[in-house]
Short mmCIF file of C-alpha atoms in Angstrom, two decimals:
data_model
loop_
_atom_site.label_atom_id
_atom_site.label_comp_id
_atom_site.label_asym_id
_atom_site.label_seq_id
_atom_site.Cartn_x
_atom_site.Cartn_y
_atom_site.Cartn_z
CA MET A 1 0.05 -0.05 0.08
CA SER A 2 1.45 3.28 -0.97
CA HIS A 3 1.72 6.10 1.40
CA VAL A 4 2.39 9.28 -0.53
CA SER A 5 2.89 12.73 1.03
CA GLN A 6 1.04 15.48 -0.90
CA ALA A 7 2.77 18.55 0.36
CA PRO A 8 6.18 19.52 1.49
CA VAL A 9 7.31 19.34 5.03
CA THR A 10 7.38 23.16 5.94
CA THR A 11 9.30 22.59 9.11
CA PRO A 12 12.57 24.70 8.74
CA ASP A 13 15.52 22.22 7.92
CA THR A 14 17.68 23.90 10.59
CA GLU A 15 15.21 22.61 13.36
CA PRO A 16 16.25 19.69 14.92
CA ALA A 17 14.51 16.52 14.44
CA PRO A 18 12.32 15.58 17.52
CA PRO A 19 13.06 12.55 19.53
CA ALA A 20 11.13 9.48 18.90
CA PRO A 21 8.58 8.56 21.88
CA ARG A 22 9.45 5.63 23.78
CA SER A 23 6.06 4.58 24.46
CA PHE A 24 2.19 5.61 23.16
CA GLY A 25 1.91 7.51 26.39
CA GLU A 26 4.89 9.79 25.42
CA VAL A 27 2.86 11.20 22.37
CA LYS A 28 1.21 14.30 23.01
CA GLY A 29 -2.57 14.42 22.51
CA TRP A 30 -6.00 14.26 24.09
CA PHE A 31 -7.37 10.57 23.70
CA SER A 32 -9.10 9.25 26.76
CA ALA A 33 -8.76 5.57 27.94
CA TYR A 34 -12.46 4.95 27.29
CA ASP A 35 -12.48 6.55 23.94
CA GLN A 36 -9.72 4.44 23.00
CA VAL A 37 -12.07 1.59 24.07
CA LEU A 38 -14.86 2.93 21.97
CA PHE A 39 -12.54 3.32 19.11
CA ASP A 40 -11.43 -0.20 19.19
CA TRP A 41 -14.95 -1.52 19.71
CA PHE A 42 -16.14 0.20 16.41
CA LEU A 43 -13.16 -0.54 14.26
CA ALA A 44 -12.73 -4.26 15.52
CA ARG A 45 -16.37 -4.67 14.87
CA GLN A 46 -15.78 -3.26 11.37
CA ASN A 47 -12.73 -5.53 10.86
CA ASP A 48 -14.68 -8.72 11.93
CA SER A 49 -17.43 -7.86 9.25
CA ALA A 50 -16.67 -8.99 5.73
CA ASP A 51 -19.31 -6.58 4.43
CA THR A 52 -17.69 -3.60 6.10
CA LYS A 53 -15.23 -2.06 3.39
CA GLY A 54 -13.46 1.28 3.11
CA ASP A 55 -10.38 3.12 4.28
CA LEU A 56 -9.83 5.22 7.25
CA LEU A 57 -9.56 9.29 7.33
CA GLU A 58 -8.53 11.50 9.89
CA LEU A 59 -9.14 15.29 9.75
CA GLY A 60 -6.99 17.07 12.11
CA ALA A 61 -3.90 15.08 13.60
CA PHE A 62 -2.12 17.29 16.16
CA MET A 63 0.96 15.18 16.88
CA GLY A 64 -0.43 11.90 15.79
CA LYS A 65 -1.75 10.09 18.87
CA SER A 66 -5.04 8.95 17.50
CA ALA A 67 -3.72 8.41 14.16
CA ILE A 68 -1.13 6.02 15.53
CA PHE A 69 -3.94 4.35 17.44
CA LEU A 70 -6.23 4.23 14.01
CA ALA A 71 -3.60 2.65 11.95
CA GLY A 72 -3.45 -0.72 13.89
CA TYR A 73 -6.76 -1.45 12.50
CA LEU A 74 -5.90 -1.05 8.73
CA ARG A 75 -6.63 -4.10 6.83
CA GLU A 76 -4.70 -5.32 3.67
CA GLY A 77 -5.48 -3.06 0.76
CA GLU A 78 -7.12 -0.40 2.63
CA GLY A 79 -5.74 3.30 2.73
CA PHE A 80 -5.26 5.81 5.49
CA THR A 81 -5.51 9.51 4.72
CA VAL A 82 -4.59 12.27 7.38
CA VAL A 83 -5.32 15.94 6.48
CA ASP A 84 -4.06 18.67 8.65
CA LEU A 85 -2.57 22.17 8.16
CA PHE A 86 0.39 21.45 10.45
CA ASP A 87 2.68 24.30 9.98
CA SER A 88 1.65 25.56 6.75
CA PRO A 89 -0.12 29.00 6.46
CA ALA A 90 -3.92 29.27 7.76
CA PRO A 91 -6.42 30.25 5.01
CA ASP A 92 -8.11 32.97 6.87
CA ASP A 93 -7.26 35.20 9.82
CA SER A 94 -9.72 33.43 12.30
CA ASN A 95 -7.92 30.11 11.29
CA LEU A 96 -4.44 31.58 11.93
CA GLU A 97 -5.49 32.82 15.44
CA GLU A 98 -6.96 29.57 16.39
CA VAL A 99 -3.66 27.81 15.11
CA ARG A 100 -1.30 30.21 16.93
CA ASP A 101 -3.42 29.88 20.35
CA SER A 102 -4.19 26.16 20.32
CA TYR A 103 -1.57 24.45 18.55
CA PRO A 104 1.74 26.62 18.87
CA THR A 105 3.87 23.42 18.81
CA LEU A 106 2.37 21.55 15.98
CA THR A 107 4.62 20.65 13.23
CA ARG A 108 4.55 18.08 10.41
CA ARG A 109 7.89 16.91 11.18
CA GLY A 110 6.80 16.17 14.80
CA PHE A 111 3.84 14.35 13.71
CA GLU A 112 5.93 12.17 11.18
CA ALA A 113 8.57 11.42 13.78
CA ASN A 114 5.89 10.29 16.26
CA TYR A 115 4.10 8.10 13.56
CA LEU A 116 7.16 6.34 12.27
CA ALA A 117 8.09 5.31 15.60
CA PHE A 118 5.11 2.97 15.71
CA HIS A 119 4.50 2.18 11.73
CA GLU A 120 6.88 1.40 9.04
CA GLU A 121 5.28 3.73 6.56
CA LEU A 122 3.39 7.32 6.74
CA PRO A 123 -0.19 7.59 5.76
CA THR A 124 -1.18 9.47 2.94
CA VAL A 125 -0.77 12.99 4.24
CA ILE A 126 -2.49 15.98 2.98
CA GLN A 127 -1.12 19.17 4.28
CA ALA A 128 -3.93 21.58 3.54
CA PRO A 129 -7.00 23.00 5.00
CA THR A 130 -9.52 20.28 5.42
CA SER A 131 -11.74 22.20 3.05
CA VAL A 132 -9.91 20.20 0.27
CA VAL A 133 -11.19 16.65 1.61
CA ALA A 134 -14.06 16.56 -0.84
CA ASP A 135 -11.57 17.00 -3.83
CA ARG A 136 -8.78 14.78 -2.66
CA VAL A 137 -10.41 11.80 -1.06
CA ARG A 138 -12.94 9.42 -3.16
CA PRO A 139 -16.45 9.62 -2.64
CA ASP A 140 -18.10 6.63 -0.62
CA SER A 141 -14.63 5.37 0.18
CA CYS A 142 -14.40 5.72 3.86
CA ARG A 143 -15.73 3.29 6.71
CA PHE A 144 -14.20 5.44 9.69
CA VAL A 145 -13.74 9.14 9.81
CA HIS A 146 -12.34 10.94 12.87
CA ILE A 147 -12.80 14.69 12.59
CA ASP A 148 -10.70 16.70 15.20
CA ALA A 149 -9.71 19.71 13.01
CA SER A 150 -10.60 23.46 13.13
CA HIS A 151 -12.95 24.26 16.02
CA LEU A 152 -14.42 27.39 13.92
CA HIS A 153 -18.15 26.84 13.06
CA GLU A 154 -17.80 27.44 9.18
CA HIS A 155 -14.97 25.14 9.18
CA VAL A 156 -16.82 22.26 11.08
CA VAL A 157 -19.88 22.73 8.77
CA MET A 158 -17.71 22.14 6.00
CA ASP A 159 -15.89 19.03 7.48
CA ILE A 160 -19.26 17.68 8.16
CA ALA A 161 -20.43 18.02 4.67
CA SER A 162 -17.15 16.28 3.51
CA SER A 163 -17.53 13.40 5.72
CA LYS A 164 -20.88 12.82 3.96
CA THR A 165 -19.40 12.75 0.70
CA VAL A 166 -16.68 10.39 1.48
CA ALA A 167 -18.36 8.06 3.92
CA ALA A 168 -19.12 4.33 2.77
CA PRO A 169 -22.35 2.70 3.42
CA GLY A 170 -22.49 2.19 7.35
CA ALA A 171 -19.59 4.43 7.86
CA VAL A 172 -18.83 5.39 11.35
CA VAL A 173 -18.16 9.53 11.71
CA VAL A 174 -16.54 10.52 14.98
CA PHE A 175 -16.53 14.25 16.03
CA ASP A 176 -14.26 15.51 18.91
CA ASP A 177 -15.11 18.42 21.05
CA TYR A 178 -18.71 18.48 20.26
CA ARG A 179 -19.62 19.62 23.94
CA SER A 180 -16.37 21.46 25.13
CA ALA A 181 -16.81 24.80 26.52
CA HIS A 182 -14.23 26.33 24.50
CA CYS A 183 -15.65 25.01 21.06
CA PRO A 184 -19.11 26.25 20.83
CA GLY A 185 -18.54 26.20 17.01
CA VAL A 186 -18.24 22.57 16.98
CA ALA A 187 -21.29 21.91 19.06
CA ALA A 188 -23.50 24.37 17.08
CA ALA A 189 -22.21 22.51 13.81
CA VAL A 190 -22.61 19.06 14.89
CA TRP A 191 -26.16 19.36 16.67
CA GLU A 192 -27.39 21.58 13.88
CA ALA A 193 -26.54 18.39 11.15
CA VAL A 194 -28.16 16.14 13.74
CA ALA A 195 -31.40 18.24 13.66
CA VAL A 196 -31.57 19.27 10.21
CA GLY A 197 -28.89 17.59 8.19
CA GLY A 198 -29.32 13.93 8.31
CA LEU A 199 -26.50 13.03 10.67
CA LYS A 200 -27.69 10.16 12.99
CA VAL A 201 -26.04 9.81 16.55
CA ILE A 202 -25.06 6.53 17.56
CA ALA A 203 -23.40 7.37 20.86
CA VAL A 204 -21.57 10.07 22.96
CA SER A 205 -18.74 9.94 25.31
CA ALA A 206 -17.57 12.90 27.35
CA ALA A 207 -15.43 14.19 24.42
CA LYS A 208 -16.32 12.46 21.29
CA LEU A 209 -19.76 12.19 19.43
CA TYR A 210 -20.19 8.81 17.30
CA ALA A 211 -22.44 9.06 14.54
CA THR A 212 -23.45 7.59 10.92
CA TRP A 213 -25.24 9.06 7.90
CA ASP A 214 -27.07 5.79 7.56
CA ASP A 215 -29.19 3.49 10.01
CA PRO A 216 -27.80 3.84 13.53
CA GLU A 217 -29.96 0.99 14.90
CA PRO A 218 -27.36 -1.95 14.12
CA HIS A 219 -24.48 0.11 15.52
CA GLN A 220 -26.75 0.73 18.96
CA ALA A 221 -28.11 -2.76 19.27
CA ALA A 222 -24.66 -4.47 19.01
CA LEU A 223 -23.12 -1.33 21.14
CA LEU A 224 -25.89 -2.06 24.06
CA ALA A 225 -25.18 -5.93 24.12
CA TRP A 226 -21.58 -5.20 24.38
CA LEU A 227 -22.28 -2.64 27.32
CA ASP A 228 -24.67 -4.64 29.25
CA GLY A 229 -23.39 -6.07 32.25
CA ARG A 230 -19.95 -4.09 32.18
CA THR A 231 -19.18 -2.41 35.37
CA ASP A 232 -16.11 -0.29 34.16
CA LEU A 233 -18.59 1.71 31.78
CA TRP A 234 -21.96 3.19 32.50
CA HIS A 235 -24.57 3.89 29.88
CA GLY A 236 -27.91 5.12 29.15
CA VAL A 237 -30.30 5.76 26.42
CA ASP A 238 -31.74 9.23 25.57
CA THR A 239 -33.86 10.36 22.73
CA VAL A 240 -32.74 13.68 20.73
CA CYS A 241 -34.56 14.84 17.65
CA GLY A 242 -36.71 12.03 17.66
CA ARG A 243 -34.03 9.31 17.86
CA PRO A 244 -32.29 7.23 20.44
CA LEU A 245 -28.75 7.76 21.40
CA VAL A 246 -26.29 5.79 23.77
CA ARG A 247 -24.66 7.87 26.54
CA ILE A 248 -21.48 6.23 27.74
CA GLY A 249 -19.31 7.31 30.93
CA ASP A 250 -16.34 6.03 32.38
CA HIS A 251 -16.33 3.89 35.53
CA GLY A 252 -12.64 2.85 35.66
CA VAL A 253 -12.36 1.26 32.26
CA ALA A 254 -8.75 0.40 31.29
CA ALA A 255 -7.32 1.38 27.61
CA PRO A 256 -6.77 -1.51 25.32
CA PRO A 257 -3.21 -2.61 24.59
CA ALA A 258 -1.16 0.48 23.65
CA PRO A 259 0.38 0.50 20.23
CA GLN A 260 4.13 -0.81 20.65
CA PRO A 261 7.08 1.17 19.12
CA LEU A 262 8.79 -0.71 16.19
CA ARG A 263 12.16 -0.22 17.96
CA ALA A 264 12.92 -0.51 21.66
CA THR A 265 14.36 3.07 22.58
CA PRO A 266 16.99 2.59 25.55
CA GLU A 267 16.23 4.21 28.69
CA PRO A 268 18.61 6.98 29.48
CA VAL A 269 21.80 5.56 31.22
CA THR A 270 22.38 7.01 34.60
CA PRO A 271 26.08 7.11 35.49
CA PRO A 272 27.15 4.85 38.52
CA PRO A 273 27.72 6.90 41.63
CA ALA A 274 31.54 7.90 42.13
CA PRO A 275 33.39 5.75 44.54
CA LYS A 276 33.80 7.09 47.92
CA PRO A 277 37.49 8.00 48.53
CA ALA A 278 39.53 5.65 50.83
CA PRO A 279 39.78 6.47 54.27
CA ARG A 280 43.29 7.75 55.38
CA PRO A 281 45.57 5.22 57.35
CA GLY A 282 44.80 5.40 60.89
CA ALA A 283 41.57 7.11 60.30
CA GLY A 284 39.62 4.15 61.70
CA TRP A 285 41.88 3.88 64.90
CA ARG A 286 41.57 7.70 65.73
CA ARG A 287 37.62 7.40 65.36
CA LEU A 288 37.48 4.37 67.70
CA ALA A 289 39.98 5.63 70.23
CA LYS A 290 37.95 9.10 70.38
CA ASP A 291 34.73 7.16 70.97
CA LEU A 292 36.11 4.69 73.60
CA LEU A 293 39.03 6.49 75.60
CA PRO A 294 38.77 9.35 77.98
CA PRO A 295 39.73 12.75 76.43
CA VAL A 296 42.86 13.06 78.49
CA VAL A 297 44.19 9.49 77.45
CA THR A 298 43.24 10.31 73.55
CA ARG A 299 45.23 13.77 73.81
CA ALA A 300 48.28 11.95 75.25
CA ILE A 301 48.30 9.49 72.49
CA VAL A 302 47.96 12.22 69.94
CA SER A 303 50.63 14.08 71.34
CA ALA A 304 52.96 11.07 71.65
CA ARG A 305 52.30 10.32 68.01
CA ARG A 306 53.21 13.80 66.64
CA ARG A 307 56.41 13.73 68.58
CA ARG A 308 57.39 10.51 66.94
CA ARG A 309 56.63 11.88 63.52
CA ALA A 310 58.56 14.86 64.32
#
């Protein structure tokens, strides 16, 4: 499978290469244990179904944490595309301000260093605004779409429309920050799509909304059966816009096995402590005499030894 970069790396060549992470936990990003569990459930269920076909797509990658995780579910012949501005110029002033405020350390080189620590080849990387997705990704081709890009309302509206264009039948589309206080534009765009745009919610976690453009009932029935009896996740069912959705919360669930680095990175070597200097001849005798003999006797012995050395 070919993984072709579709834009140059814009990080200056003089910038030192970032160190490779020694573990998945060292990769910067926001990806809770229980959203990892839900990603694993949706993706593994797709992988177990011969009828579910398509590629993976992520809009907004930051430093690659969720992309590294997603790539572990690629099947033979499938593609994975990541779309992000990285350190390219933003298309408008509002987006430029957002990038400067929220992602000051984001670079293409940092993403690639992190990703290649866990996978042999990069995904197809489109370094551009996510508005290009409908033109660069084949229609009806993606079985799983993760959207965590711009938080600006007009951009999210476009990302939602793009996800409908590229979604394969039965695809799962996941939106991050759908209820975060600092991202009202995401909430407005996502719930507008639910209310009047044909987007159907499968489930919600504290951070992510899981949806489809098709019938959510098969997903929800299987999800509720999987959740039934679990004590590490709580769940309930609400009705929104005339349709049920599953609410899921964390009761101490453990993340699935983390992606492992391709090559073990040695831990920093701590030099052994310097050896203590050898005691001076007679030092032990002097300490013992000082502890056990009367002071007058100790002074007499010391004086006699000094006279002999003289």
